CSV table of C-alpha atoms in Angstrom, one decimal:
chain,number,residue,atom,x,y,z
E,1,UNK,CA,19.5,-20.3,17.7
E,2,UNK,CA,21.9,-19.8,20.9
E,3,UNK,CA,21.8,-22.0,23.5
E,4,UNK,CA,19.3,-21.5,26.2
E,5,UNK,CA,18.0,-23.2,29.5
E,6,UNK,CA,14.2,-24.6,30.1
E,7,UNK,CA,12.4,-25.3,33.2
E,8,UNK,CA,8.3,-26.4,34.0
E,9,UNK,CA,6.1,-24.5,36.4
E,10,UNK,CA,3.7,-25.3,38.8
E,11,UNK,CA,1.8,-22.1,39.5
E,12,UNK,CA,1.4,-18.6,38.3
E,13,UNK,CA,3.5,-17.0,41.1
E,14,UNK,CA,6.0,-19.5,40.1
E,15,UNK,CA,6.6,-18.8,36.6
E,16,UNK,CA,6.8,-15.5,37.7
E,17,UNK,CA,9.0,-16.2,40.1
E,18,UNK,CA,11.2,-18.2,38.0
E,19,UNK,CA,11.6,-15.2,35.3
E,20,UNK,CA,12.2,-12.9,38.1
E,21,UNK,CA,15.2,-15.1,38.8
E,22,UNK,CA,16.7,-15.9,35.8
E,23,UNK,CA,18.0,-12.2,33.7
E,24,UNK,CA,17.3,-12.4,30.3
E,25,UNK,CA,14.2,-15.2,30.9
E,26,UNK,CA,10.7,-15.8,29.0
E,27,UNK,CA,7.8,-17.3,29.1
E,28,UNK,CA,6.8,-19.8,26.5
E,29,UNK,CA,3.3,-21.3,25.6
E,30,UNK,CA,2.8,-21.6,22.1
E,31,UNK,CA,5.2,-20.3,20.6
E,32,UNK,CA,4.3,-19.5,17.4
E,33,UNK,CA,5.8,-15.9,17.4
E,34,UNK,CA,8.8,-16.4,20.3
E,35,UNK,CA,10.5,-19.3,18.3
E,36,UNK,CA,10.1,-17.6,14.9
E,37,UNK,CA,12.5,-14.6,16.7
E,38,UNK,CA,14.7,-17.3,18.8
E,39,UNK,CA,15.8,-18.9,15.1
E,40,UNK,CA,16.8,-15.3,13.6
E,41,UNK,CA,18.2,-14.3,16.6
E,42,UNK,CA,16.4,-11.2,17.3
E,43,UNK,CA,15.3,-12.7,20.5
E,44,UNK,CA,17.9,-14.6,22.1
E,45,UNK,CA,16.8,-15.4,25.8
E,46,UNK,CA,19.0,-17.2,28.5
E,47,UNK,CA,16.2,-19.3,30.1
E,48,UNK,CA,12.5,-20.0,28.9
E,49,UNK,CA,9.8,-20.9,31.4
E,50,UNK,CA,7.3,-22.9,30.2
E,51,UNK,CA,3.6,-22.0,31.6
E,52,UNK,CA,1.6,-24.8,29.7
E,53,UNK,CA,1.2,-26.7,32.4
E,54,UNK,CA,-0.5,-24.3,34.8
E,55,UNK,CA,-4.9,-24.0,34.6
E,56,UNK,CA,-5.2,-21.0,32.6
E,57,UNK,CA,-7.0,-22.7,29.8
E,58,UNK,CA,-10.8,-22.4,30.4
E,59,UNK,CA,-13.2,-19.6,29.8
E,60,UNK,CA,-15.7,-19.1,32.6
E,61,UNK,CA,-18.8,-17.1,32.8
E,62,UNK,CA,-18.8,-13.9,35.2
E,63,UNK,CA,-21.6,-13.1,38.0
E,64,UNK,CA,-22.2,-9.8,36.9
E,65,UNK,CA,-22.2,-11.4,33.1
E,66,UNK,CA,-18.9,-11.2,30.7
E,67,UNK,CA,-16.2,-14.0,30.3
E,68,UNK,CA,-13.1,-15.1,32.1
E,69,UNK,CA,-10.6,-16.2,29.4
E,70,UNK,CA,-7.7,-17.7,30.4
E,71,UNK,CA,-4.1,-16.7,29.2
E,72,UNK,CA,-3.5,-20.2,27.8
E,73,UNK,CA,-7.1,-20.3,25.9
E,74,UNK,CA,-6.1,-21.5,22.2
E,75,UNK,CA,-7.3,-19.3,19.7
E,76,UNK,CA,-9.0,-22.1,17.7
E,77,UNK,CA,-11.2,-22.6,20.9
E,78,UNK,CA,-12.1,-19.4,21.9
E,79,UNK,CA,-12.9,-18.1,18.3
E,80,UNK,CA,-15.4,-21.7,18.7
E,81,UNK,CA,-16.8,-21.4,22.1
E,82,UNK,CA,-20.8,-20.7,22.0
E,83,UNK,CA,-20.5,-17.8,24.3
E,84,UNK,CA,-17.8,-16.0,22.3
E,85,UNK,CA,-19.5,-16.7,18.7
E,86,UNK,CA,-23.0,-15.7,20.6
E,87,UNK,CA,-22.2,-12.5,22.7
E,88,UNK,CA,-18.9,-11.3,21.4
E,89,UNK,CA,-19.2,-12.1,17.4
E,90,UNK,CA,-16.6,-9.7,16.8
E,91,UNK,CA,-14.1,-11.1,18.4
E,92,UNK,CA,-14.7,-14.2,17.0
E,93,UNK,CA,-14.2,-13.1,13.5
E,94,UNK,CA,-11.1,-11.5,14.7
E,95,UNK,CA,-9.3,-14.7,15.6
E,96,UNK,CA,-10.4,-16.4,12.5
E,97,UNK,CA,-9.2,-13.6,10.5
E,98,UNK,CA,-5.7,-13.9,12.1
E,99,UNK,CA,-4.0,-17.1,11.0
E,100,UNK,CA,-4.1,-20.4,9.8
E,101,UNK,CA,-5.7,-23.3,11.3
E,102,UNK,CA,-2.4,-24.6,12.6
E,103,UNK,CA,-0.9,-21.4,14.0
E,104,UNK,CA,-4.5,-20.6,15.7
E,105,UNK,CA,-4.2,-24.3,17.3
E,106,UNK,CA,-1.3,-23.3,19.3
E,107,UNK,CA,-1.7,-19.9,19.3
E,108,UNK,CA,-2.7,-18.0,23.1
E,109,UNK,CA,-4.7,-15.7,24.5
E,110,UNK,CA,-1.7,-13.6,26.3
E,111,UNK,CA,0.4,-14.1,23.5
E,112,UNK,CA,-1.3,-12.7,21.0
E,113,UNK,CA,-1.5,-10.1,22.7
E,114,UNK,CA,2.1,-10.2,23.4
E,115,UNK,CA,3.3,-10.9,19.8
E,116,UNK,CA,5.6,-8.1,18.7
E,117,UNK,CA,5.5,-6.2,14.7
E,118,UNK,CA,6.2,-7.5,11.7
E,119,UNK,CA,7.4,-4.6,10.7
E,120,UNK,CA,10.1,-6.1,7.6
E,121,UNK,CA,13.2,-4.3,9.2
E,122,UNK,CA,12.8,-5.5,12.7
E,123,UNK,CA,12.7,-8.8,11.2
E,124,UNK,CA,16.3,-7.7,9.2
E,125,UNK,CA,19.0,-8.2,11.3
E,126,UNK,CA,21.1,-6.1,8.8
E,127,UNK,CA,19.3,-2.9,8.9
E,128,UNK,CA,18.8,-0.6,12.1
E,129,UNK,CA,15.9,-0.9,14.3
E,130,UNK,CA,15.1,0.6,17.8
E,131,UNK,CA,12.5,-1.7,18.6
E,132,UNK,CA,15.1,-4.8,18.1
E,133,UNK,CA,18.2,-2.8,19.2
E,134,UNK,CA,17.3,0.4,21.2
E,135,UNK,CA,19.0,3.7,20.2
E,136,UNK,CA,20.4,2.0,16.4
E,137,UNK,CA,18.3,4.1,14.4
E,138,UNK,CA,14.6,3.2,12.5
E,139,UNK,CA,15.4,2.0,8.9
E,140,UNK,CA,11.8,2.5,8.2
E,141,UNK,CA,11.8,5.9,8.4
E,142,UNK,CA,12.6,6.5,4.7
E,143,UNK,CA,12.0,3.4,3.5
E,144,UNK,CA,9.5,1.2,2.2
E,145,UNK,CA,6.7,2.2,4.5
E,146,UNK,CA,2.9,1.2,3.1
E,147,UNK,CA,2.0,-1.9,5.9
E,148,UNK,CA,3.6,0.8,8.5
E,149,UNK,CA,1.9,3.2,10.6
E,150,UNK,CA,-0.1,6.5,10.2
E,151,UNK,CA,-0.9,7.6,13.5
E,152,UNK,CA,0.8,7.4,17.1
E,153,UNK,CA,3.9,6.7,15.9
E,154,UNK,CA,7.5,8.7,16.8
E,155,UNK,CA,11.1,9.7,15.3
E,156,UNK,CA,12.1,6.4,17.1
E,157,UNK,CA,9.4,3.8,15.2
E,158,UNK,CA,6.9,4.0,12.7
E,159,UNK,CA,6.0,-0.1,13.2
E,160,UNK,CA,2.3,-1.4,13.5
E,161,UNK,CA,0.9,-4.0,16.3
E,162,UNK,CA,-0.1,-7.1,14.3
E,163,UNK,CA,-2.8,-8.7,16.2
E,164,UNK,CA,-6.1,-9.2,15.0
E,165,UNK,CA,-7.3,-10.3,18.0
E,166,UNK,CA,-6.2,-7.5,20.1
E,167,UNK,CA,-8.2,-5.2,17.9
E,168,UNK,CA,-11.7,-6.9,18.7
E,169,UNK,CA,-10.3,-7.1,22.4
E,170,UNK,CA,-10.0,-3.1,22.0
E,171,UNK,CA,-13.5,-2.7,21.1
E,172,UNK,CA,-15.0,-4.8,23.5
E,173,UNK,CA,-13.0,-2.8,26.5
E,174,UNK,CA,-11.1,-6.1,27.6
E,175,UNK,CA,-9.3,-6.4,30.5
E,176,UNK,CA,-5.9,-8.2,31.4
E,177,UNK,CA,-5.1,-9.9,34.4
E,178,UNK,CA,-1.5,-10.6,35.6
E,179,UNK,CA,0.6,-12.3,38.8
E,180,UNK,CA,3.9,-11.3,40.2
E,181,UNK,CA,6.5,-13.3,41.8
E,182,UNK,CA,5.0,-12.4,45.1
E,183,UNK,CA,1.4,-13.2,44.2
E,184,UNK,CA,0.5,-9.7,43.5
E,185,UNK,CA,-2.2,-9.3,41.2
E,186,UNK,CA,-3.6,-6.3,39.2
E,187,UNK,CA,-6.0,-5.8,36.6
E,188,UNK,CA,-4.9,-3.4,33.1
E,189,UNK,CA,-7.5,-1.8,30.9
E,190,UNK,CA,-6.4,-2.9,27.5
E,191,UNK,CA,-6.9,0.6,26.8
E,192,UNK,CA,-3.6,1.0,28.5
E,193,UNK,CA,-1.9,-2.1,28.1
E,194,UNK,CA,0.2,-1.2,24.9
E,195,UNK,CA,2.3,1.5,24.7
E,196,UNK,CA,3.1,4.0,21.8
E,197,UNK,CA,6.4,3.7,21.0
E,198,UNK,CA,8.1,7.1,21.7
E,199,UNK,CA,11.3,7.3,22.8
E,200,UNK,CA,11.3,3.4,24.2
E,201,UNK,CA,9.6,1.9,20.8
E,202,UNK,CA,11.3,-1.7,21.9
E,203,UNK,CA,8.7,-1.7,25.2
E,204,UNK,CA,5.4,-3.0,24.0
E,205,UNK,CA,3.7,-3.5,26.7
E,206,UNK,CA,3.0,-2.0,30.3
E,207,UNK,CA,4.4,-5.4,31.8
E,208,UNK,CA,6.9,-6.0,33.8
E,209,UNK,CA,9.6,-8.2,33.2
E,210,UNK,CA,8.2,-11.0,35.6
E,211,UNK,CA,4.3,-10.0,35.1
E,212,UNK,CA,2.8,-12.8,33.8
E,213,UNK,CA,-0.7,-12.4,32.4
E,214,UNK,CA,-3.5,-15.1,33.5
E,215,UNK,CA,-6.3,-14.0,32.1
E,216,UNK,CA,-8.1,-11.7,29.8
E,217,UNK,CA,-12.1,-10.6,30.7
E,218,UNK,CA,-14.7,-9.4,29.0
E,219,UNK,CA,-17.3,-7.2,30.5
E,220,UNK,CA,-21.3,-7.7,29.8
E,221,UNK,CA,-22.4,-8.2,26.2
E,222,UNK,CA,-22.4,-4.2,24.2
E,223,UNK,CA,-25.2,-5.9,22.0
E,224,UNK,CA,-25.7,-4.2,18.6
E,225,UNK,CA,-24.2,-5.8,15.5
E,226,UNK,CA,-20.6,-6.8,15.7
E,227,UNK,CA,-18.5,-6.4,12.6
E,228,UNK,CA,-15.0,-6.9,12.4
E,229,UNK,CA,-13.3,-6.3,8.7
E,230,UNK,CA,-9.8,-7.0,7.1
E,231,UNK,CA,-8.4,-5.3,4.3
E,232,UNK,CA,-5.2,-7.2,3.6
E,233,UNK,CA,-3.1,-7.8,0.2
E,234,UNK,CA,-4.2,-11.1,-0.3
E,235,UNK,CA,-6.7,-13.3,1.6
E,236,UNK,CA,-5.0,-15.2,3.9
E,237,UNK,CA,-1.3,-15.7,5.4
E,238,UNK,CA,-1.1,-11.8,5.2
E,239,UNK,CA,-1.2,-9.3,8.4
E,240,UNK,CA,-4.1,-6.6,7.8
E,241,UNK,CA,-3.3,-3.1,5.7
E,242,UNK,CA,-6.1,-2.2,7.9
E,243,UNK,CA,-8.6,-3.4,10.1
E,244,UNK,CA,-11.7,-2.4,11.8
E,245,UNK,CA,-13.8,-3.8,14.5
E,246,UNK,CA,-16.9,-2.2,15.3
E,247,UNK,CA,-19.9,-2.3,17.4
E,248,UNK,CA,-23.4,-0.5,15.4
E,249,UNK,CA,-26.1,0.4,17.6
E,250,UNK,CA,-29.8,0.3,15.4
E,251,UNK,CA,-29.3,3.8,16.1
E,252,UNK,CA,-26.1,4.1,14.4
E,253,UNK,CA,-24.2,5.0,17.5
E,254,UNK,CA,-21.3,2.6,18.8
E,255,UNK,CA,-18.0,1.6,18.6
E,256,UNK,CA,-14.6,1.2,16.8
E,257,UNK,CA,-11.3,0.5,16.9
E,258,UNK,CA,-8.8,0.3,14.0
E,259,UNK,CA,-5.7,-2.5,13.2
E,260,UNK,CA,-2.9,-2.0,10.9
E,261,UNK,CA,-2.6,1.9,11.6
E,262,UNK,CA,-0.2,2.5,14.7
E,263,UNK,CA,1.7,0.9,17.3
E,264,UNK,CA,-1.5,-0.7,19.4
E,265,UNK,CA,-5.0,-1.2,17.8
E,266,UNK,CA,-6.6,2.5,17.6
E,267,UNK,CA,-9.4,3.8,19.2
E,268,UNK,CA,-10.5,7.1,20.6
E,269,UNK,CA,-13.8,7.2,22.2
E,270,UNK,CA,-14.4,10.8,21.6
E,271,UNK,CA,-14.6,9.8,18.1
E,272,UNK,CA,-17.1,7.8,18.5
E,273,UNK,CA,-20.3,10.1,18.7
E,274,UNK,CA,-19.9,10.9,15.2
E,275,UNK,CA,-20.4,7.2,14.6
E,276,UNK,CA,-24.1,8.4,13.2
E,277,UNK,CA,-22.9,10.8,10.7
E,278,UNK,CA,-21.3,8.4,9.2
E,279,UNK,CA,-17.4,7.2,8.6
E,280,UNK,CA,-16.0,9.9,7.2
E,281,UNK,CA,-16.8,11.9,10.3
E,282,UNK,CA,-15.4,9.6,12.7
E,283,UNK,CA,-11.9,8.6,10.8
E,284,UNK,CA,-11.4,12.8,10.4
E,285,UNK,CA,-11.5,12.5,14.1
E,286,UNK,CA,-9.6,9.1,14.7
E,287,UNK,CA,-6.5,10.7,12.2
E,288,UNK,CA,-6.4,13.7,13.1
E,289,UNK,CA,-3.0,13.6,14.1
E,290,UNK,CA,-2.4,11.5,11.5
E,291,UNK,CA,1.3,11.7,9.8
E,292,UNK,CA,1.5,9.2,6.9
E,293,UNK,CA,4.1,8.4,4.7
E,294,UNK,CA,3.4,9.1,0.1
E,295,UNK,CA,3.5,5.3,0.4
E,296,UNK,CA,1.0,4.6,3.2
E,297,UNK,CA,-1.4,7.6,2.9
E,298,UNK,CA,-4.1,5.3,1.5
E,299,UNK,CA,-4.8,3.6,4.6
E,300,UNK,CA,-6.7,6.7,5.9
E,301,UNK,CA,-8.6,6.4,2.7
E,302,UNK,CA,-9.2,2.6,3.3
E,303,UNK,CA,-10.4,3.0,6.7
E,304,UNK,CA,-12.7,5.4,6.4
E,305,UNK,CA,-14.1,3.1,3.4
E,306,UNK,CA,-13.8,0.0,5.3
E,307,UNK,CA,-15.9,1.5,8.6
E,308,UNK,CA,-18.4,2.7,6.1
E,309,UNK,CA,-19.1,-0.8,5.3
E,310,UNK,CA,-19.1,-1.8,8.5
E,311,UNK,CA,-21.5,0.9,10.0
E,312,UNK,CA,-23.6,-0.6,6.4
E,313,UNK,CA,-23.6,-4.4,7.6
E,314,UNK,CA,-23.7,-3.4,11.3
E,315,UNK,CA,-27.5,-1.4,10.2
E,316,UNK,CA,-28.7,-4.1,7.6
């Protein structure tokens, strides 16, 4: 790990303030992804800023109904609070699904959003990769590709976005709340919130460098059945194949959104009102620009069955 300076934070505005003025700065809460890439040296920044201290840790209701989670919210409690387990099951699930007891203890809301692929050759300091060293080449393409993606990817990246959580957050039309240095605020549809990686595969995010996120909201309960499902190599410790979270009206109409398939969790709306005829007609839709590898051409083939259990559990 190479050296690095630390400092504590009042407010918001300040940690944003403080990244602003320190080049090659982070933020630090938990940790449990940043520290992992500080040790190999993939991440390596000059100065961390730790936001711990700040009130970002309480989930409030709304007026017009939905939740107010803040950015600092362990996972362990929001995957526990009543109103999450009540209103937004799926998100639960999601959370629980995602890591141990320890990791989800110190785990955030902002950074799990913000925790980047674990796609084997970023995490190879040996081999090529864009997303770790922009314009070096992506050793995945024509390598050992079955966790990697099927859909949205590029030339330039073929990684996966390994949040479970993000996923449910998908499906559930979240929104992300951030500060800047200045005390500007703005509010990001998570719809838009990660990128695909095109041409710039080692930009995850829309952020900007000193854009700190404070909070993540839900809007009203959708109602319906909320399922969320993980298809994974073994049943826990392991990041998902595929995922799906889903929303089942009695009608059969709803929602979904997929993990484990492309660069941010998948979902097109326009997919969705085919959710009544059934799975196969929504993943033909979701995939249709689908370009898998021989190696990772089953996940389209495990989605599809995975929704079709979901849309089952979401009607019984």
């Amino acid at each position: 790990m190479k050296p690095f300076t630390y400092e504590r934070v009042q407010s918001p505005a300040q940690a944003a303030a403080a990244v602003a003025s320190h080049p090659g700065a982070k933020f630090i809460a938990g940790g449990t992804n940043l520290l992992d890439l500080m040790k190999l040296q993939i991440e390596a920044p000059a100065h961390l800023v730790d936001v711990n201290g700040l009130a970002l840790d309480k989930i409030d209701a709304l007026p017009e109904g939905g939740l107010r989670i803040g950015a600092l919210v362990r996972n362990t409690d929001l995957a526990a609070d009543e109103r999450v387990r009540r209103d937004y099951g799926v998100l639960s699930r999601a959370l629980l699904a995602g890591a141990s007891g320890q990791l989800r203890n110190k785990a955030t809301t902002a950074g799990n959003l913000l925790q980047r692929t674990r796609c084997p050759y970023f995490y190879d300091t040996d081999q090529p990769c864009n997303k770790r060293r922009p314009g070096s080449g992506c050793s995945a393409i024509g390598g050992v590709t079955r966790q990697l993606a099927v859909v949205g990817s590029s030339t330039a990246c073929i990684a996966t976005h390994p949040s479970d959580m993000a996923v449910a957050m998908r499906v559930l039309d979240a929104s992300v709340e951030t500060v800047r240095p200045d005390g500007r605020t703005r509010v990001i549809p998570i719809a838009d919130f990660h990128r695909l990686p095109g041409d710039t595969p080692h930009i995850d995010t829309v952020l900007e460098r000193d854009e700190l996120i404070t909070a993540v909201t839900l809007p009203r309960p959708a109602g319906g059945t909320q399922v969320y499902r993980k298809v994974r190599d073994r049943a826990s410790y392991a990041f998902a194949l595929v995922s799906v979270a889903a929303i089942v009206q009695r009608d059969g109409s709803g929602r979904v959104a997929v993990g484990g398939v492309a660069h941010k969790p998948w979902r097109i709306e326009a997919a969705e009102s085919a959710m009544p005829q059934g799975a196969k007609a929504v993943t033909t839709r979701l995939f249709a620009d689908a370009r898998p590898t021989e190696e990772n051409a089953f996940k389209l083939t495990l989605a599809e069955r995975a929704l079709a259990a979901a849309i089952e559990q979401g009607k019984s």
